[in-house]
Amino acid sequence: MLKILKKRNGNLLLSIWIPVFLFTSLAFAAPKNDLTADIDFTPRLQKAYFEIQKLRLPAARKLIDIERKENPDNAFIQYLDNYADLHYLLIAEDKAAYKNLSAQESKRLDQVGKLSDQSPYKRFLLAEIRLHWAFAKLKYGDQASGSWEIIKAYKLLEENRKKFPDFIPTLKSLGLLHILIGSIPDNYAWVAKIVGLRGNIQNGIRELRTVQQEEPFFKQEAELIDLLIHAYTLKLTPDQQKKIRQWPNEQPDNLLLHFFATTVLMKEGQSEEALQYLNNAPAGDAYIDFPFLKYLKGEIALQKGRYDGAAAQYLFFQKEYRGFNYVKDTNFKLFMCRWLAGKDAEATAFAKKIGSTGETIIEADQLAERIGKEYLAGKIGEQQKILYKARYAFDGGYLKEATEVLQNISESTFKIPAEKAEFNYRKARIMHKAGQTLPAIQYFERCLQLSANTSPGFGASSALQLGYIYLDKKEKQKAASYFKKAMLFKKHEYKNSIDNKARAALTDLGE
């Protein structure tokens, strides 16, 4: 189960589950009776909860400590302690703190476990705490323990749903798990079934929508999970895209919502708009240190082709950051800033640093290490600069600049088959984005021809995009054939995300 969740579906876990639980938590008060004597979401704790969500952790911890003195047995205190720790651990990547705080999990579970078995909050809170630690453990490389936490949380939520079918909050996290388990590749789904996990993307979405409709206090949380699932696995709807932009404006002091809007808009190829949210993000001593925001500014500057400005932001990030992810990737981006600017000697120095720094837990660092080795081995030529410039500009939504990079370039410019395939893919993406569907199809098809034995990643990506094109054209049978073709490509760096998107599209088509 570990290998399925982390290696086969690892990108989905780290890109969806972790950001989801940076946003989701409890926001309701239990009615006081003999079953809930030790669970009271007081006004002070509610304020602490919202302070955590804004990344104002010092203020939140003070509020929790005051409440602890008055009612130390309140189970919500254990929950909010855990919730605050999760935010710190995911953002700071502090290994020493992770080791120390991990010892608190069993104590908090024991305290919540004292609630009556007849209370719907008992299993729900136990599951939430376990899920928090699952995401933390996976991020810190403790994969086996993290996977078991997920299994235990799932079983607690399923038990709670059966025992208290009218307790709607259960569906918030259970819906998420049903979606993610439902996205496990078909040839590995049998392992999930052995350990008792059942998933279905559409059922999970329906559960989230039920929470949105029937639990007003949970509405935003369920919307956030729903939105993240669509942003990273499916496709965002127009209403969801509108909501992304609304939240930071409605809560200008919420740093986390600004971060969320920035990253999702960047993923959607709207980097210029994302930069506005990034520049308007609240800052100061009241908030947890968040150096990753400088990394994001570097990414946008790189997409714009402003290499010196990008390098400055990446260096600021390295100076302030104490974590272990994105270290190799940042050195790789610094390499790119020098290499694309024609400063090859400086670029080589950063390429050498890639292999000697950081870890390879996330895909960005794994990719950085691979490309760094290829460059130092002389396997990446000058022509690749053209493709990288086009890629970065397109990824940021800078279509004019991407078009100009490839304007006087043709397939014959490149000698290596893999580069020829990538050229056709980049050209197709630009044309598709510009509304030139017919030539885009031709370039995608050409990429498919060239990718069979040389560039499976670009072949799979082309098939996926062709599926979307024919889906938009209402040619469902043809769309389905391309989605299936996308999943046939083996052993490439985009396989997890492409397979998940293709499978989700096929589910929508009833395949």
Coordinates of C-alpha atoms in Angstrom, one line a residue, residues 12-283:
L12 CA -1.2 13.5 -6.0
L13 CA -0.6 12.9 -2.3
L14 CA 1.9 15.7 -1.8
S15 CA 0.2 18.2 -4.2
I16 CA -3.4 17.7 -3.0
W17 CA -3.6 16.1 0.5
I18 CA -1.0 18.4 2.1
P19 CA -2.5 21.7 0.8
V20 CA -6.0 20.5 1.5
F21 CA -5.2 20.1 5.2
L22 CA -3.5 23.5 5.3
F23 CA -7.1 24.7 4.8
T24 CA -9.5 22.2 6.3
S25 CA -10.4 21.8 10.0
L26 CA -13.3 21.9 12.3
A27 CA -15.6 24.9 12.5
F28 CA -18.6 23.9 14.5
A29 CA -19.6 23.8 18.1
A30 CA -20.9 20.6 19.7
P31 CA -24.1 20.9 21.7
K32 CA -23.4 20.4 25.4
N33 CA -24.7 17.2 26.9
D34 CA -23.5 14.2 28.8
L35 CA -21.8 12.8 25.6
T36 CA -20.0 16.1 24.8
A37 CA -18.9 17.3 28.2
D38 CA -15.3 17.2 27.1
I39 CA -15.7 18.8 23.7
D40 CA -16.5 22.5 23.4
F41 CA -15.5 24.6 20.5
T42 CA -15.5 27.8 22.5
P43 CA -15.4 31.3 20.9
R44 CA -11.7 31.6 22.0
L45 CA -10.9 28.3 20.3
Q46 CA -12.8 29.3 17.2
K47 CA -10.7 32.4 17.0
A48 CA -7.6 30.3 17.4
Y49 CA -8.8 28.1 14.6
F50 CA -9.1 31.0 12.2
E51 CA -5.7 32.4 13.3
I52 CA -4.1 29.1 12.3
Q53 CA -5.8 29.2 8.9
K54 CA -4.3 32.7 8.4
L55 CA -0.9 31.4 9.4
R56 CA -0.9 33.6 12.5
L57 CA 0.4 30.8 14.6
P58 CA 1.8 32.7 17.6
A59 CA -1.5 34.4 18.3
A60 CA -3.3 31.1 17.8
R61 CA -1.1 29.2 20.3
K62 CA -1.6 31.9 23.0
L63 CA -5.4 31.6 22.7
I64 CA -5.2 27.8 22.9
D65 CA -3.0 28.0 26.0
I66 CA -5.4 30.3 27.7
E67 CA -8.2 27.9 27.0
R68 CA -6.1 25.0 28.3
K69 CA -5.8 26.6 31.7
E70 CA -9.6 26.8 32.0
N71 CA -10.6 23.5 30.5
P72 CA -7.6 21.2 30.0
D73 CA -9.7 18.1 29.1
N74 CA -11.5 19.8 26.1
A75 CA -10.8 17.5 23.1
F76 CA -10.8 20.5 20.7
I77 CA -7.6 21.7 22.4
Q78 CA -5.8 18.6 21.3
Y79 CA -7.1 18.9 17.8
L80 CA -6.1 22.6 17.5
D81 CA -2.6 21.9 18.9
N82 CA -2.2 19.2 16.3
Y83 CA -3.6 21.5 13.6
A84 CA -1.2 24.3 14.4
D85 CA 1.7 21.9 14.5
L86 CA 0.8 20.6 11.0
H87 CA 0.9 24.1 9.5
Y88 CA 4.3 24.7 11.1
L89 CA 5.8 21.4 10.0
L90 CA 4.6 21.6 6.4
I91 CA 5.8 25.1 5.9
A92 CA 9.0 25.2 7.9
E93 CA 10.2 21.6 7.1
D94 CA 11.9 21.6 10.5
K95 CA 13.3 18.1 11.1
A96 CA 14.1 18.7 14.7
A97 CA 10.6 20.0 15.4
Y98 CA 9.1 17.1 13.5
K99 CA 11.0 14.6 15.7
N100 CA 9.9 16.3 18.9
L101 CA 6.3 17.0 17.9
S102 CA 5.8 13.4 16.7
A103 CA 5.8 12.3 20.3
Q104 CA 2.6 14.3 20.9
E105 CA 0.5 12.3 18.5
S106 CA -0.2 9.4 20.8
K107 CA -0.9 11.7 23.7
R108 CA -3.4 13.6 21.7
L109 CA -5.1 10.5 20.4
D110 CA -5.3 9.2 24.0
Q111 CA -7.0 12.4 25.1
V112 CA -9.5 12.4 22.3
G113 CA -10.1 8.7 22.8
K114 CA -11.6 9.4 26.2
L115 CA -14.7 10.8 24.5
S116 CA -17.8 8.6 24.6
D117 CA -18.1 6.0 21.9
Q118 CA -21.6 7.4 21.4
S119 CA -20.3 10.7 20.4
P120 CA -19.8 11.3 16.6
Y121 CA -16.9 13.6 17.4
K122 CA -14.7 10.8 18.8
R123 CA -13.9 8.9 15.6
F124 CA -14.0 12.0 13.5
L125 CA -11.4 13.9 15.6
L126 CA -9.2 10.7 15.9
A127 CA -9.3 10.4 12.1
E128 CA -8.5 14.1 11.6
I129 CA -5.4 13.9 13.9
R130 CA -4.2 10.8 12.1
L131 CA -4.6 12.4 8.7
H132 CA -2.6 15.4 9.9
W133 CA 0.2 13.2 10.9
A134 CA -0.1 11.1 7.7
F135 CA 0.6 14.2 5.6
A136 CA 3.4 15.4 7.8
K137 CA 5.0 11.9 7.8
L138 CA 4.8 11.6 4.1
K139 CA 6.4 15.0 3.6
Y140 CA 9.2 14.2 6.0
G141 CA 9.9 10.9 4.2
D142 CA 8.3 8.6 6.8
Q143 CA 6.3 6.8 4.2
A144 CA 5.4 3.5 5.8
S145 CA 4.0 5.2 9.0
G146 CA 2.2 7.8 6.9
S147 CA 0.5 5.3 4.8
W148 CA -0.7 3.4 7.9
E149 CA -2.1 6.6 9.3
I150 CA -4.2 7.0 6.2
I151 CA -5.5 3.5 6.4
K152 CA -6.5 4.0 10.1
A153 CA -8.1 7.3 9.4
Y154 CA -10.1 5.9 6.6
K155 CA -11.4 3.1 8.7
L156 CA -12.4 5.5 11.5
L157 CA -14.3 7.7 9.1
E158 CA -16.1 4.7 7.6
E159 CA -17.1 3.5 11.0
N160 CA -18.3 6.9 11.9
R161 CA -20.4 7.2 8.7
K162 CA -22.1 3.8 9.5
K163 CA -22.7 4.6 13.1
F164 CA -23.8 8.2 12.6
P165 CA -25.1 8.5 9.1
D166 CA -26.6 11.9 9.7
F167 CA -23.3 13.4 10.9
I168 CA -22.4 15.3 7.8
P169 CA -18.8 16.5 8.8
T170 CA -17.6 12.9 8.3
L171 CA -18.1 13.3 4.6
K172 CA -15.5 16.2 4.4
S173 CA -12.5 14.0 4.8
L174 CA -14.1 10.8 3.7
G175 CA -15.0 12.3 0.4
L176 CA -11.4 13.4 -0.1
L177 CA -10.1 9.9 0.7
H178 CA -12.7 8.3 -1.7
I179 CA -11.5 10.5 -4.5
L180 CA -7.8 9.9 -3.9
I181 CA -8.2 6.2 -3.4
G182 CA -10.3 6.1 -6.5
S183 CA -7.4 7.6 -8.5
I184 CA -5.0 4.8 -7.7
P185 CA -4.0 3.1 -11.0
D186 CA -6.3 0.1 -11.9
N187 CA -3.4 -2.4 -11.9
Y188 CA -2.7 -1.5 -8.2
A189 CA -6.3 -1.1 -7.0
W190 CA -6.4 -4.7 -5.7
V191 CA -3.9 -3.8 -3.0
A192 CA -6.1 -1.0 -1.7
K193 CA -9.0 -3.5 -1.6
I194 CA -7.0 -6.0 0.4
V195 CA -6.4 -3.4 3.2
G196 CA -10.1 -2.4 3.1
L197 CA -9.9 0.9 1.1
R198 CA -12.7 1.7 -1.3
G199 CA -12.6 4.8 -3.6
N200 CA -14.6 6.4 -6.3
I201 CA -13.9 9.9 -7.7
Q202 CA -17.5 10.8 -8.5
N203 CA -18.8 9.5 -5.2
G204 CA -16.2 11.5 -3.3
I205 CA -17.2 14.6 -5.2
R206 CA -20.8 14.0 -4.3
E207 CA -19.9 13.6 -0.7
L208 CA -18.1 16.9 -0.7
R209 CA -21.0 18.6 -2.4
T210 CA -23.3 17.3 0.3
V211 CA -21.2 19.0 2.9
Q212 CA -21.3 22.2 0.9
Q213 CA -25.0 22.1 0.7
E214 CA -26.0 20.9 4.2
E215 CA -23.2 22.1 6.5
P216 CA -23.0 26.0 6.3
F217 CA -20.0 26.1 8.6
F218 CA -18.1 23.5 6.6
K219 CA -19.1 25.0 3.2
Q220 CA -15.8 26.8 2.6
E221 CA -13.7 23.8 3.7
A222 CA -15.6 21.4 1.4
E223 CA -15.3 23.9 -1.4
L224 CA -11.5 24.1 -0.9
I225 CA -11.1 20.4 -1.1
D226 CA -13.3 20.2 -4.1
L227 CA -11.4 23.0 -5.8
L228 CA -8.0 21.5 -5.1
I229 CA -9.1 18.1 -6.5
H230 CA -10.2 19.8 -9.7
A231 CA -7.1 22.0 -9.9
Y232 CA -4.7 19.1 -9.5
T233 CA -6.6 16.1 -10.9
L234 CA -9.6 17.2 -12.9
K235 CA -10.4 20.6 -14.5
L236 CA -11.5 23.8 -12.7
T237 CA -15.0 25.0 -13.5
P238 CA -15.6 28.7 -14.2
D239 CA -17.3 29.0 -10.8
Q240 CA -14.3 27.5 -9.1
Q241 CA -11.9 29.8 -10.9
K242 CA -14.0 32.8 -9.8
K243 CA -13.9 31.5 -6.2
I244 CA -10.1 31.3 -6.2
R245 CA -10.0 35.0 -6.9
Q246 CA -12.7 35.9 -4.4
W247 CA -11.3 34.3 -1.3
P248 CA -8.1 36.5 -0.9
N249 CA -10.1 39.6 -1.6
E250 CA -12.7 38.6 1.0
Q251 CA -10.0 37.8 3.6
P252 CA -7.1 40.1 2.9
D253 CA -5.3 39.1 6.1
N254 CA -5.3 35.4 5.3
L255 CA -1.8 34.6 4.1
L256 CA -2.7 31.0 3.3
L257 CA -5.5 32.0 0.9
H258 CA -3.1 34.3 -0.9
F259 CA -0.7 31.4 -1.3
F260 CA -3.4 29.1 -2.4
A261 CA -4.6 31.6 -5.1
T262 CA -1.1 32.2 -6.3
T263 CA -0.2 28.5 -6.7
V264 CA -3.4 27.5 -8.4
L265 CA -3.4 30.4 -10.8
M266 CA 0.2 29.7 -11.7
K267 CA -0.7 26.1 -12.4
E268 CA -3.5 27.4 -14.6
G269 CA -1.0 29.5 -16.6
Q270 CA -2.1 32.8 -15.1
S271 CA 1.2 33.8 -13.5
E272 CA 0.8 37.6 -14.1
E273 CA -2.5 37.6 -12.2
A274 CA -1.0 35.2 -9.6
L275 CA 1.8 37.7 -9.0
Q276 CA -0.8 40.3 -7.9
Y277 CA -2.0 38.0 -5.1
L278 CA 1.6 37.2 -4.2
N279 CA 2.6 40.8 -3.9
N280 CA -0.6 41.6 -1.9
A281 CA 0.0 38.8 0.6
P282 CA 0.0 39.9 4.2
A283 CA 3.4 39.8 6.0

